[in-house]
CSV table of C-alpha atoms in Angstrom, one decimal:
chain,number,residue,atom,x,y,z
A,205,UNK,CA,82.8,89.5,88.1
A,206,UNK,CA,84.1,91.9,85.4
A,207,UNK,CA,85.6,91.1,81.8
A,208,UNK,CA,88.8,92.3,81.4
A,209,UNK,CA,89.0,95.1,79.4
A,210,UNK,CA,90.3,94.4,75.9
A,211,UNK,CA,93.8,95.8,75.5
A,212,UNK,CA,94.4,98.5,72.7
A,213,UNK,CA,97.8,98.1,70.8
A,214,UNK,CA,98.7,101.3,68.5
A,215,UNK,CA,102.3,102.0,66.7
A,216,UNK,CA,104.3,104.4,68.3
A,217,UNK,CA,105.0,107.6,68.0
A,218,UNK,CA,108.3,109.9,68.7
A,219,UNK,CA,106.1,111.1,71.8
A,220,UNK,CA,105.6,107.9,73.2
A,221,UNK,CA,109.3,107.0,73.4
A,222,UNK,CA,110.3,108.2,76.8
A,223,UNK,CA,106.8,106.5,78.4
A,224,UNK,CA,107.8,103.5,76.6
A,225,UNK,CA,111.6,103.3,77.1
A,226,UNK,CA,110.7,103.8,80.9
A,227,UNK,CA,108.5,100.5,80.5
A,228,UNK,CA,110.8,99.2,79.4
A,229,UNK,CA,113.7,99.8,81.8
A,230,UNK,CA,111.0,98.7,84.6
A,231,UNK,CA,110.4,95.4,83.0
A,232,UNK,CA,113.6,94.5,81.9
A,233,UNK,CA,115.1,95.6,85.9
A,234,UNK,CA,116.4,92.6,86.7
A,235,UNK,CA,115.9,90.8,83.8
A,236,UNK,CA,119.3,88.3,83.4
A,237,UNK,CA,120.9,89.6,80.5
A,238,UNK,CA,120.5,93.3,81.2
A,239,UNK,CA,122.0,92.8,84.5
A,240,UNK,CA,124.6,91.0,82.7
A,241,UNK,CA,125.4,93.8,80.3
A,242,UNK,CA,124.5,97.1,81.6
A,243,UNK,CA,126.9,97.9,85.0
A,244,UNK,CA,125.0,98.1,88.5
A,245,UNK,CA,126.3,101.8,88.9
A,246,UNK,CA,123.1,103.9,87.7
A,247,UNK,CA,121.4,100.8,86.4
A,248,UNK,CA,117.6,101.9,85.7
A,249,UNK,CA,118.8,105.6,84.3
A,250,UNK,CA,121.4,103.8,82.1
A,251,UNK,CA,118.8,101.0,81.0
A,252,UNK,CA,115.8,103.6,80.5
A,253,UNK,CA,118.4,105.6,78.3
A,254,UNK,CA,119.8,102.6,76.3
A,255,UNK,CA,116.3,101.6,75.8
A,256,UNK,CA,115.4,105.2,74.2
A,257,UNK,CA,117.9,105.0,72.2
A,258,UNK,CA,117.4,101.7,71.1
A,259,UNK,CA,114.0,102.5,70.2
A,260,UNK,CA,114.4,105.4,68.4
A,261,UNK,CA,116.4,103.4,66.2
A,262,UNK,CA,113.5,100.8,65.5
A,263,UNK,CA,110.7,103.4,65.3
A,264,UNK,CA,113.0,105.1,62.5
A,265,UNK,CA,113.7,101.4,60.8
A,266,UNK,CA,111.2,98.7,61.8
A,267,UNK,CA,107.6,98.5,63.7
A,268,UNK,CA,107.3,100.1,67.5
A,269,UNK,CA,103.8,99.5,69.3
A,270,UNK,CA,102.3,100.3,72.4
A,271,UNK,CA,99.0,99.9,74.3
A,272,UNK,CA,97.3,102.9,74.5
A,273,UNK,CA,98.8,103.2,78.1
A,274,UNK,CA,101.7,102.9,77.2
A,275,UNK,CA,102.7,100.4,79.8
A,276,UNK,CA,104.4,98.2,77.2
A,277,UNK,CA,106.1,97.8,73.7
A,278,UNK,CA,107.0,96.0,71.4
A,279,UNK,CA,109.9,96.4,68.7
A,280,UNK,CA,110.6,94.8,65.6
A,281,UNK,CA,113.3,95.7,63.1
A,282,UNK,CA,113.4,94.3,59.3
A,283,UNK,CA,116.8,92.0,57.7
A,284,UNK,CA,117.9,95.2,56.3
A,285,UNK,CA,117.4,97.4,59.0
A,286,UNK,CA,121.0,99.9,58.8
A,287,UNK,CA,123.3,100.4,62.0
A,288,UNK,CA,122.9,103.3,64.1
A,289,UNK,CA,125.1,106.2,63.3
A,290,UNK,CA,128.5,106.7,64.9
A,291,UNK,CA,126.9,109.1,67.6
A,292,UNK,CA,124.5,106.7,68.9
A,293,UNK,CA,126.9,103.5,69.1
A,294,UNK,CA,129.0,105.5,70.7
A,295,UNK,CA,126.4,106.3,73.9
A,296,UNK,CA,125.6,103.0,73.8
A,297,UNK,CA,128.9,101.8,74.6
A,298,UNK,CA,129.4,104.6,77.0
A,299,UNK,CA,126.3,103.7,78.8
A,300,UNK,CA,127.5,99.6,78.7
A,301,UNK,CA,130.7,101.1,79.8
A,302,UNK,CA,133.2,98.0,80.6
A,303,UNK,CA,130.3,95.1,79.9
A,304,UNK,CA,130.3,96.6,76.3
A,305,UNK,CA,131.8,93.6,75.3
A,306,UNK,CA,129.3,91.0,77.0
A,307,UNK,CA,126.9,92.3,74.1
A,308,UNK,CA,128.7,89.7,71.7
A,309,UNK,CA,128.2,87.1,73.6
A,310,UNK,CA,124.5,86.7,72.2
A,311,UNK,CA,124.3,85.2,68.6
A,312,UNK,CA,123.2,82.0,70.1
A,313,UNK,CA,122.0,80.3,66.3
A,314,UNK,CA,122.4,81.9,63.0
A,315,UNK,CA,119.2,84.0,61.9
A,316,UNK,CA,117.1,82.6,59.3
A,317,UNK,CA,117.5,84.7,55.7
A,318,UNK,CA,115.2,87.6,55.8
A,319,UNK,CA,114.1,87.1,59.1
A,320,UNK,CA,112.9,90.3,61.0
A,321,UNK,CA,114.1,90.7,64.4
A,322,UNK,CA,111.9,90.8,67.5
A,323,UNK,CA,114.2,93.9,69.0
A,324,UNK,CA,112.5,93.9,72.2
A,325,UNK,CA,109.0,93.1,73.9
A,326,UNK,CA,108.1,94.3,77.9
A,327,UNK,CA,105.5,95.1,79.7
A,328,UNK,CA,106.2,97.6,83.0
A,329,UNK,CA,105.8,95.4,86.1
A,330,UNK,CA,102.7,96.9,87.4
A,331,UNK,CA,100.9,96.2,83.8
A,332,UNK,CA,101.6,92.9,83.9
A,333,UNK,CA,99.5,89.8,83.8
A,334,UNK,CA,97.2,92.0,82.0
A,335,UNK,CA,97.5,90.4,78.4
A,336,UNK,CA,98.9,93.4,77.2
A,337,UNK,CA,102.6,91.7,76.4
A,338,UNK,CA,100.5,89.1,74.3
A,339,UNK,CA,98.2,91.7,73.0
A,340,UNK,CA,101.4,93.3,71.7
A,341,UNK,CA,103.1,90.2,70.4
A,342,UNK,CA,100.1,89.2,68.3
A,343,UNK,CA,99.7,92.4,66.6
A,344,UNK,CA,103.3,93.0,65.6
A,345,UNK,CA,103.3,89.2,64.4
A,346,UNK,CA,100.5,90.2,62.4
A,347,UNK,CA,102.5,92.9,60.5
A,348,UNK,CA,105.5,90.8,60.1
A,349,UNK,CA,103.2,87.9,58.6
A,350,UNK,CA,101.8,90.3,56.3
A,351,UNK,CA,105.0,90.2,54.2
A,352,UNK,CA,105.4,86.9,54.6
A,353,UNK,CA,108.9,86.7,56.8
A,354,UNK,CA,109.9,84.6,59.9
A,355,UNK,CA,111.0,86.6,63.1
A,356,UNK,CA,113.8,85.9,65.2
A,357,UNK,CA,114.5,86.3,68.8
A,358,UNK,CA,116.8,86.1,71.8
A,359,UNK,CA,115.6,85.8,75.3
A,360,UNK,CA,117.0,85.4,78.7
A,361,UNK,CA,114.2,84.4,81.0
A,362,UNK,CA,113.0,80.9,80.7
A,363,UNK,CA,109.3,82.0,81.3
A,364,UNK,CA,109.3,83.7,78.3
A,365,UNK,CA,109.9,80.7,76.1
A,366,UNK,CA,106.3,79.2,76.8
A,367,UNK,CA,104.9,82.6,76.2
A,368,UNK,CA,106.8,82.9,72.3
A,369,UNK,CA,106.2,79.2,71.8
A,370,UNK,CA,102.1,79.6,72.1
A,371,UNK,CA,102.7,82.4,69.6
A,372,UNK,CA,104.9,80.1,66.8
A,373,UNK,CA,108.6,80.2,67.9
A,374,UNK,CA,110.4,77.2,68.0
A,375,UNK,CA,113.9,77.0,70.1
A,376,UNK,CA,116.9,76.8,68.1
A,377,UNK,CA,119.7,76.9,70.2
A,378,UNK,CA,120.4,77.4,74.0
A,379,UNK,CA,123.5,78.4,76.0
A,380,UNK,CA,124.8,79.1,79.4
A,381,UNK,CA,126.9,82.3,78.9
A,382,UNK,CA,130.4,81.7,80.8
A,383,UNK,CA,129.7,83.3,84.2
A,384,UNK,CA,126.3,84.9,82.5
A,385,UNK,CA,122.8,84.2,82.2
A,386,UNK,CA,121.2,81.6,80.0
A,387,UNK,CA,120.0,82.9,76.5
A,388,UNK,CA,117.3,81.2,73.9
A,389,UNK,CA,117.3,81.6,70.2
A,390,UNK,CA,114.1,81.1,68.7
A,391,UNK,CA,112.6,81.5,65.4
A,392,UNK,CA,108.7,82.0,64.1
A,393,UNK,CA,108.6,81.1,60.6
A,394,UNK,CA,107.2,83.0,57.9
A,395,UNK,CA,103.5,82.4,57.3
């Protein structure tokens, strides 16, 4: 039997963005609250795009990493981090198109004060079960706990609440979005 091979987790770069915006759009396919916010009609191309873009943001703002095959990523954006420009927001909304509005419906429990934001975190289907996803939440932890800040999160998949719970997070709220998915708030506090 062969030990796994340790994965390799590296920031991003501006070259990386479309492998990883594609991971992303694969692992997040039919995950509950992008099918509940981004239309059926061209689904993976308008995920993979919304995804680019919102990664471009947090690579410019906050901490972007990858494995070194790029088959998954991990975004983090600081308290301060500034709204995209005009441009931007406005292809996002286009891309949402008439479920732009079923983004507010997140915001499940207040953010703690100076708490980062754990943007996003997926790992392309095929890669999975590989560690990597962990391998990638451990090291951008790691950053964040370097300046001493909790991290929040939202997530829509119960199975990922035991995954963020054996890295710190604690649940602080839960609800059943009126004819949407379920979504968890959760919070890692600073260390």
């Amino acid at each position: 039997m062969t030990e796994p091979t340790a994965v390799r987790v590296r920031p991003a770069t501006a070259a990386d963005l479309p492998g990883a915006a594609a991971a992303l759009a694969d692992a997040f396919a039919d995950y509950p609250w992008t099918r509940w916010v981004v239309p059926a009609d061209d689904h993976a191309v308008r995920l993979a795009e919304l995804q680019h873009l919102y990664l471009g943001h947090a690579l410019a703002h906050g901490v972007v990493l990858v494995d070194d095959d790029v088959t998954g990523v991990v975004a983090l954006v600081p308290p301060d981090v500034p709204a995209p420009d005009d441009a931007t927001w406005a292809r996002v909304a286009e891309l949402h198109g008439d479920r732009v509005g079923r983004l507010a419906d997140g915001g499940v429990a207040p953010v703690p004060d100076g708490a980062w934001t754990l943007a996003t975190l997926g790992v392309a289907r095929a890669g999975q079960g590989r560690g990597v996803g962990g391998a990638l939440l451990a090291a951008a932890l790691a950053r964040v706990d370097a300046a001493a800040a909790p991290v929040a999160l939202e997530t829509s998949d119960a199975r990922n609440v035991a995954l963020y719970e054996r890295h710190g997070f604690t649940t602080t709220g839960h609800v059943g979005v009126p004819a949407g998915p379920q979504v968890w708030a959760m919070v890692r506090a600073a260390r």
